[in-house]
Coordinates of C-alpha atoms in Angstrom, one line a residue:
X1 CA -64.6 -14.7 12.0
X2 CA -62.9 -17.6 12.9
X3 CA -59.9 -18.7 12.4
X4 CA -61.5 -22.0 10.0
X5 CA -63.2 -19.1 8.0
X6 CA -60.1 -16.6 7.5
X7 CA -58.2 -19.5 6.4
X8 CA -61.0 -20.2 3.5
X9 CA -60.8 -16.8 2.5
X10 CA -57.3 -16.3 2.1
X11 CA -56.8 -19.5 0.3
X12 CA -60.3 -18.2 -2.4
X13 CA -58.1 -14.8 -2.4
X14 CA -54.6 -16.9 -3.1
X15 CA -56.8 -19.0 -5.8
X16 CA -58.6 -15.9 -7.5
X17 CA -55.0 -14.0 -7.5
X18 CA -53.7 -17.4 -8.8
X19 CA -55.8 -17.3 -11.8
X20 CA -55.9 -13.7 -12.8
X21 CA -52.1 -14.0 -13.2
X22 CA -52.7 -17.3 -15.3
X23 CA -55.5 -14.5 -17.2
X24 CA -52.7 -12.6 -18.1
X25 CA -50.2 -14.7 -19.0
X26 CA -52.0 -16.7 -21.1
X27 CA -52.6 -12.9 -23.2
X28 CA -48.7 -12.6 -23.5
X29 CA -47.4 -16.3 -24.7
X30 CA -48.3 -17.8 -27.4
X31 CA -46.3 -20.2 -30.0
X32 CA -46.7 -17.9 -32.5
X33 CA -44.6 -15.2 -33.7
X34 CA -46.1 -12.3 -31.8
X35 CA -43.9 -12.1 -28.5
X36 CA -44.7 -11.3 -25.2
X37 CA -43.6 -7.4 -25.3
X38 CA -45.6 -6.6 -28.6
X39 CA -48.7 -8.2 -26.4
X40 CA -47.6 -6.4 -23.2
X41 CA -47.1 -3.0 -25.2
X42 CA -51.2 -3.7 -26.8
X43 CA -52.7 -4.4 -23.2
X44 CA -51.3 -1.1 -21.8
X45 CA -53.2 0.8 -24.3
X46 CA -49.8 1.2 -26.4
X47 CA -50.8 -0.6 -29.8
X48 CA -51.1 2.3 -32.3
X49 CA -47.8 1.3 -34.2
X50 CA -48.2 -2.5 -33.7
X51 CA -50.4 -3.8 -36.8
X52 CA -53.3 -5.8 -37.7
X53 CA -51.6 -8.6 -36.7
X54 CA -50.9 -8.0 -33.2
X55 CA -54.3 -7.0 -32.4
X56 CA -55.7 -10.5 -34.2
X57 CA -53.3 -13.0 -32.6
X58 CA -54.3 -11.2 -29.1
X59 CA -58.2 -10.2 -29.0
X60 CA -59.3 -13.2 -32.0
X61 CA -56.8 -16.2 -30.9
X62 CA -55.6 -15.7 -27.6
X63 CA -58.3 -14.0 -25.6
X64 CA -60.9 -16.6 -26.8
X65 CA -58.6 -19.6 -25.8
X66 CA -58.2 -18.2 -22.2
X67 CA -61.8 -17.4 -21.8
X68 CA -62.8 -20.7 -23.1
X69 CA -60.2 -22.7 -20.5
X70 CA -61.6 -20.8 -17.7
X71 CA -65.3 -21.5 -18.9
X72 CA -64.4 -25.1 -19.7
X73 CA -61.8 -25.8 -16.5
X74 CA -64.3 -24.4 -14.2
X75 CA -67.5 -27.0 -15.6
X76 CA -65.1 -30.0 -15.5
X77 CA -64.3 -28.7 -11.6
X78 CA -68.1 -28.8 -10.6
X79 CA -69.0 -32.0 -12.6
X80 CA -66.2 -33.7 -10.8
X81 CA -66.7 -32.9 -7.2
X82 CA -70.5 -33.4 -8.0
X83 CA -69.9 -37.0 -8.9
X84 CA -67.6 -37.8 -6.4
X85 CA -70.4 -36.6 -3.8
X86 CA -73.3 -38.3 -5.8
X87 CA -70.9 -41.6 -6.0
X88 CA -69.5 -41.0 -2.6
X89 CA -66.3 -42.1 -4.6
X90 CA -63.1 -39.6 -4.7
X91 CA -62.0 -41.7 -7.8
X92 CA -65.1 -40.4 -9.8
X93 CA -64.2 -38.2 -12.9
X94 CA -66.1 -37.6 -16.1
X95 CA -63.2 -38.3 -18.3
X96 CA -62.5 -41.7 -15.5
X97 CA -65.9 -42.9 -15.6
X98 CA -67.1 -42.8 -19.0
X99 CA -69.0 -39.3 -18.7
X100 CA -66.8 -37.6 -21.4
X101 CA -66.5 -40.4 -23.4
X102 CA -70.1 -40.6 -24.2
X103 CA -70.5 -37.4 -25.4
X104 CA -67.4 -37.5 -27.6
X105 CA -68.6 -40.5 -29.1
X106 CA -72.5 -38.7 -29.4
X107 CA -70.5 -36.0 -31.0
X108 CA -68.5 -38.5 -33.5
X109 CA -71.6 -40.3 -34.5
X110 CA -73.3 -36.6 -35.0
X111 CA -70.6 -35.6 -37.5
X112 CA -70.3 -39.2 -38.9
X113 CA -74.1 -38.6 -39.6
X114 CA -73.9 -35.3 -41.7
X115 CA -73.0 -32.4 -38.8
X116 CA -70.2 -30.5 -38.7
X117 CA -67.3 -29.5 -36.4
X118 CA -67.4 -26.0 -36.3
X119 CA -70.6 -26.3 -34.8
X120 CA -70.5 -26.5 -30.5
X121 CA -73.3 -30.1 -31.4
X122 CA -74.5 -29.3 -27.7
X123 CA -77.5 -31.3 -27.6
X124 CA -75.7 -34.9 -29.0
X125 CA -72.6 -33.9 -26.2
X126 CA -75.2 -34.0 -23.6
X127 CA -76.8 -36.9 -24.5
X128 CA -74.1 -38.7 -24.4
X129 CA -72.7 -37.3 -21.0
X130 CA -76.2 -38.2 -19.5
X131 CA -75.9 -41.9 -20.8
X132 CA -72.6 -42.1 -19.3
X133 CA -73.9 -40.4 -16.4
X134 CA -76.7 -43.1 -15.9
X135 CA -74.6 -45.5 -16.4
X136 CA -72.3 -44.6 -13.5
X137 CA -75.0 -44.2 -11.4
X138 CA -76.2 -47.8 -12.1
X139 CA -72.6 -48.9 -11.8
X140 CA -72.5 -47.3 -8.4
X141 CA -74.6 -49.0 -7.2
X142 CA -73.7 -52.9 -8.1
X143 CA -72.9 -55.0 -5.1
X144 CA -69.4 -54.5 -4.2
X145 CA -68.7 -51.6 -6.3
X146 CA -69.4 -49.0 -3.6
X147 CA -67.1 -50.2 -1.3
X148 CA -64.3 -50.6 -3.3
X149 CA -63.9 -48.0 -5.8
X150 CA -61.4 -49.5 -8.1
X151 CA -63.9 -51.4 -9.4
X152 CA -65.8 -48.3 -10.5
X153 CA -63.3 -47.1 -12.0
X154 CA -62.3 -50.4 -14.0
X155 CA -65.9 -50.2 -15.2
X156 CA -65.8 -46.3 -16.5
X157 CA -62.2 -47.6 -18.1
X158 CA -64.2 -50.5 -20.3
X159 CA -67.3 -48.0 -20.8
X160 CA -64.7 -45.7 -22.5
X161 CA -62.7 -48.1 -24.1
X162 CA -65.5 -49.6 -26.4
X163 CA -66.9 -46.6 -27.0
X164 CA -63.2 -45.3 -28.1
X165 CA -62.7 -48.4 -30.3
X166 CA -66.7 -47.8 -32.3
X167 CA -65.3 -44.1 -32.5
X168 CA -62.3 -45.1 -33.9
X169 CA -63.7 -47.7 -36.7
X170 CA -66.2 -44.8 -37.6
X171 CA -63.6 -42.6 -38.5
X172 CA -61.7 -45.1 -40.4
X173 CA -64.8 -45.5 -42.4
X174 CA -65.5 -42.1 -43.1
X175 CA -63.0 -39.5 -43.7
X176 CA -64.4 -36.4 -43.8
X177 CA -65.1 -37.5 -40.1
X178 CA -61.7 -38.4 -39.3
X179 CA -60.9 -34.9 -40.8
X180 CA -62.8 -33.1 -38.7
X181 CA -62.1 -35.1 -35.5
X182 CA -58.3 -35.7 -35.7
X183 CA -57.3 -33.0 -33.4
X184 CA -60.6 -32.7 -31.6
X185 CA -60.6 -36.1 -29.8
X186 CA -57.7 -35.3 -27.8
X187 CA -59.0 -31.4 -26.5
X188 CA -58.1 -28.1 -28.2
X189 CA -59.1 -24.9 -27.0
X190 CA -57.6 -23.5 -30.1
X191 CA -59.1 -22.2 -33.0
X192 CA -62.9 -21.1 -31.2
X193 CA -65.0 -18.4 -32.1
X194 CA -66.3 -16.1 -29.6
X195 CA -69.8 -17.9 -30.3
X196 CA -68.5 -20.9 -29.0
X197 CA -66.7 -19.0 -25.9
X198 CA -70.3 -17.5 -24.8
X199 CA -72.5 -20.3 -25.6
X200 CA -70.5 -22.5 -23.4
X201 CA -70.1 -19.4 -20.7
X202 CA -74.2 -19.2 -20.3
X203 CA -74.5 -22.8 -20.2
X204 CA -71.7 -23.4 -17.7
X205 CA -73.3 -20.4 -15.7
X206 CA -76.6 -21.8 -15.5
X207 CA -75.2 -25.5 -14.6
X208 CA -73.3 -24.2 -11.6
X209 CA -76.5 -21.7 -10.2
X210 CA -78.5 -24.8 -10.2
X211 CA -75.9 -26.9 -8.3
X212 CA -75.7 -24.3 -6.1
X213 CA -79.5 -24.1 -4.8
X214 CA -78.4 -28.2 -4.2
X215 CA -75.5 -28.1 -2.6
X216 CA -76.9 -28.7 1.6
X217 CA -78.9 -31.7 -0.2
X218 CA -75.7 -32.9 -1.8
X219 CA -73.7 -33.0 1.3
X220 CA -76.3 -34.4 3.1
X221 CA -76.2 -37.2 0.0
X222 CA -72.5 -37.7 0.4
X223 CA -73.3 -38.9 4.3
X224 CA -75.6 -41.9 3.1
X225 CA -78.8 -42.3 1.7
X226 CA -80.1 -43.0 5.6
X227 CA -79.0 -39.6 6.5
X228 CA -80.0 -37.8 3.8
X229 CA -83.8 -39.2 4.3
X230 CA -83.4 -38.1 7.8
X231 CA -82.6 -35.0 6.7
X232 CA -85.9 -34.0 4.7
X233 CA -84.1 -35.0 1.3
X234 CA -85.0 -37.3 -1.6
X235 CA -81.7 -39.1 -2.4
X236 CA -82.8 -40.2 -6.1
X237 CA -84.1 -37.0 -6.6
X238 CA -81.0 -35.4 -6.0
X239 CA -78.9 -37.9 -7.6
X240 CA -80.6 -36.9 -11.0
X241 CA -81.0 -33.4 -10.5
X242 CA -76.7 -33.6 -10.0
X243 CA -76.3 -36.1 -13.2
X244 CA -78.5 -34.1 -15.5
X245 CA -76.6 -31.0 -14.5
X246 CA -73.3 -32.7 -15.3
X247 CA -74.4 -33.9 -17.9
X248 CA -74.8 -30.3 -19.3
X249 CA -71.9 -29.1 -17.9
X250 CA -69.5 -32.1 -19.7
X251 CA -71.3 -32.1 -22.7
X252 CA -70.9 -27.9 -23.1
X253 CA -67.2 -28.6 -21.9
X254 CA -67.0 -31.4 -24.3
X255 CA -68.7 -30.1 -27.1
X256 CA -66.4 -27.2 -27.0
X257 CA -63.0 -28.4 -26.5
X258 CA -63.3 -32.1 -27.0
X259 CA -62.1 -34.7 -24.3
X260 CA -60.5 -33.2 -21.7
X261 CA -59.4 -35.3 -18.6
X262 CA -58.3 -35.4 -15.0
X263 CA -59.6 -31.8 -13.8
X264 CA -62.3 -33.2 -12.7
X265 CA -60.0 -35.5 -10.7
X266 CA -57.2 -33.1 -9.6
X267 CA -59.3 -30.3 -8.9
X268 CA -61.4 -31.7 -6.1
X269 CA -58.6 -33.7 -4.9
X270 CA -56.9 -30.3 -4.3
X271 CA -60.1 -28.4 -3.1
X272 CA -60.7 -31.5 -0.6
X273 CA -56.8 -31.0 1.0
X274 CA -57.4 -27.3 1.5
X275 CA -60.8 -27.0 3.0
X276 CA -62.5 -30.5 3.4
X277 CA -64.2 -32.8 2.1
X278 CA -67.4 -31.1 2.6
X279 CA -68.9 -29.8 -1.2
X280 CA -70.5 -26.7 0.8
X281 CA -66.8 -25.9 1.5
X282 CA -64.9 -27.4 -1.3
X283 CA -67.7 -26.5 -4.7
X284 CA -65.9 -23.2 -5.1
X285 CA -62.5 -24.3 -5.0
X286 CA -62.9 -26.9 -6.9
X287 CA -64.7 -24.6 -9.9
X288 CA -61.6 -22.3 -9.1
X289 CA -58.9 -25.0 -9.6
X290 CA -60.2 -26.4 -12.3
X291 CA -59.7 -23.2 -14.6
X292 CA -56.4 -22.6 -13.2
X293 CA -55.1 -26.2 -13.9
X294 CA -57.1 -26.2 -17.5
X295 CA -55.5 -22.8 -17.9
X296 CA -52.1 -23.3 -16.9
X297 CA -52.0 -26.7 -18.9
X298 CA -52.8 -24.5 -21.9
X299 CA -50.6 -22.0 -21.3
X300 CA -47.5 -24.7 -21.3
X301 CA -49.1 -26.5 -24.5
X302 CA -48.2 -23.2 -26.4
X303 CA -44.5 -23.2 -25.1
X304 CA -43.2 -26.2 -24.4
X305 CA -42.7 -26.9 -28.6
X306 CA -42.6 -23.9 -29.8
X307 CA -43.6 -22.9 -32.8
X308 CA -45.8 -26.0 -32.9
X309 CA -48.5 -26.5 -29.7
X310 CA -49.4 -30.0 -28.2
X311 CA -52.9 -30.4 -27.3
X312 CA -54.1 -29.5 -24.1
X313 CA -55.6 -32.5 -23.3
X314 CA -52.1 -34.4 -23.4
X315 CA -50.2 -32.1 -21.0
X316 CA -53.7 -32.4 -18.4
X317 CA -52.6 -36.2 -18.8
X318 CA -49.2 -35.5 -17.6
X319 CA -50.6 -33.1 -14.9
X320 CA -53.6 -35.5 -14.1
X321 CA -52.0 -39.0 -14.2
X322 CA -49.9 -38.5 -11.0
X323 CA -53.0 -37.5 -9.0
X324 CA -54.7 -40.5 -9.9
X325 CA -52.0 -42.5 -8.8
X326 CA -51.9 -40.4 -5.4
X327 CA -55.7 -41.3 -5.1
X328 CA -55.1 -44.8 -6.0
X329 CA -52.7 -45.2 -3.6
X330 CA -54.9 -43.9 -0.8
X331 CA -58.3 -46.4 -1.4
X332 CA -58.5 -49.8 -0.2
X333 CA -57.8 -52.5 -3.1
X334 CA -59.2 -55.3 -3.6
X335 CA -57.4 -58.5 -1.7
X336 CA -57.1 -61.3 -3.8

């Protein structure tokens, strides 16, 4: 082995060792008023004595939650460092470019129309991942925007501004809507049933095993149209292939938690200064990071008020926003 490939496998081991810790933590805390010894005491086959509400709060609200961040963190990993190949743009990010606000706002005008909540509204999350998708791609490719990022991401801002502003008028004019959506819009990974936590598992699974079979094409993509060609690929057919997998992949992540944004920012951007920028070499960190940032954001979201809980997807805005600016500051800007 050389020494290029030991490093890559001590940093997967470091990651995988990373997360199963998170695993386990996340099984102990909670802002609620079982404590961490009680959970401790359960996991190590101690629980006789414990009561009905021990075993609740850890197999029907915790485990859930931690499954469904590693499920959730890990599809928001691929679909970022996807896009940033597809784009050739380490600014792109579905919650950046627009991706996860079209399927929240698919999902608000599904439950403004008559659906409900509860239920994962899979279908209306992906299409409105795969129109935000399209439109990305079409973005990508307007003269100028390719060579200066900024732009790009100035247009994804505006996509999901106006969509944020007709969400927000719907839900002022309905409010069972509004009801249902308050503490949706800004990710929860509360409060899911195990339904939820396997539906989004098998369509996660099968998103990343297609990516997977495209991943030489996608590389060879992130070199140049030219290149690719040269290379035996079909650049457009790749591109859509990767956007209609994102697509399900955001649209499962949204559908289940809501909004979530920056892991598919900070994610790559760490997987990219570990093992390069090459997707071959950086797909599986970056599906790795993502649940343990997702993760470890939920796991302070539960403490850090206790006994209340903030949102997840505000503390992945405090985690995500200084990475942005890091990536920001590394582009080219526009002169003036």
């Amino acid at each position: 082995m050389t020494l290029q490939t030991n490093r890559t496998v001590y940093r997967m081991a470091l990651v995988l060792t990373a997360l199963a810790l998170l695993f386990f933590v996340s099984l102990l805390f909670g802002a609620g008023p079982v404590g961490w010894q009680d959970s401790l005491w359960l996991l190590t086959g101690h629980g006789e004595g414990l009561g009905e509400q021990v075993h609740f709060t850890l197999f029907e609200l915790r485990l859930p939650r931690t499954l469904l961040a590693i499920i959730v963190g890990a599809g928001l990993g691929a679909s970022g460092v996807v896009l940033q190949t597809v784009t050739r743009n380490t600014l792109a990010e579905p919650g950046l470019l627009g991706v996860s606000a079209g399927a929240s706002f698919a999902i608000v005008m599904a439950i403004y129309w008559g659906a409900s909540a509860s239920a994962l509204n899979l279908q209306a999350a992906m299409a409105g991942a795969l129109a935000g998708c399209l439109l990305v791609l079409a973005a990508s490719q307007v003269s100028g925007t390719r060579q200066d990022p900024v732009r790009l991401i100035l247009a994804g801002a505006a996509l999901s501004g106006l969509l944020l502003a007709i969400s927000s008028v719907l839900l002022l004019l309905d409010q069972r809507t509004a009801d249902e959506m308050r503490f949706w819009l800004i990710g929860a990974l509360a409060g899911r049933p195990f339904e939820a936590v396997r539906f989004s598992g098998l369509v996660t699974l099968a998103g990343i095993c297609v990516l997977l079979f495209r991943l030489p094409a996608l590389s060879a993509l992130s070199l140049g149209h030219a290149v690719a060609v040269g290379l035996g690929h079909r650049p457009w057919q790749v591109q859509l292939t990767a956007l209609l997998v994102v697509a399900l992949l955001v649209g499962a992540a949204t559908a289940a938690a809501g909004p979530i944004a920056f892991i598919g920012l900070v994610a790559p951007f760490a997987a990219r200064a570990w093992v390069g920028p090459d997707i071959r070499n950086s797909f599986w960190p970056s599906l790795l990071l993502g649940s343990c940032i997702l993760l470890a954001a939920d796991i302070i979201s539960r403490l850090v008020v206790i006994p209340y809980e903030l949102p997840v997807g505000v503390v992945t805005a405090f985690i995500g926003a200084p990475v942005l600016l890091a990536v920001v500051r590394r582009q080219r800007m526009p002169t003036l």
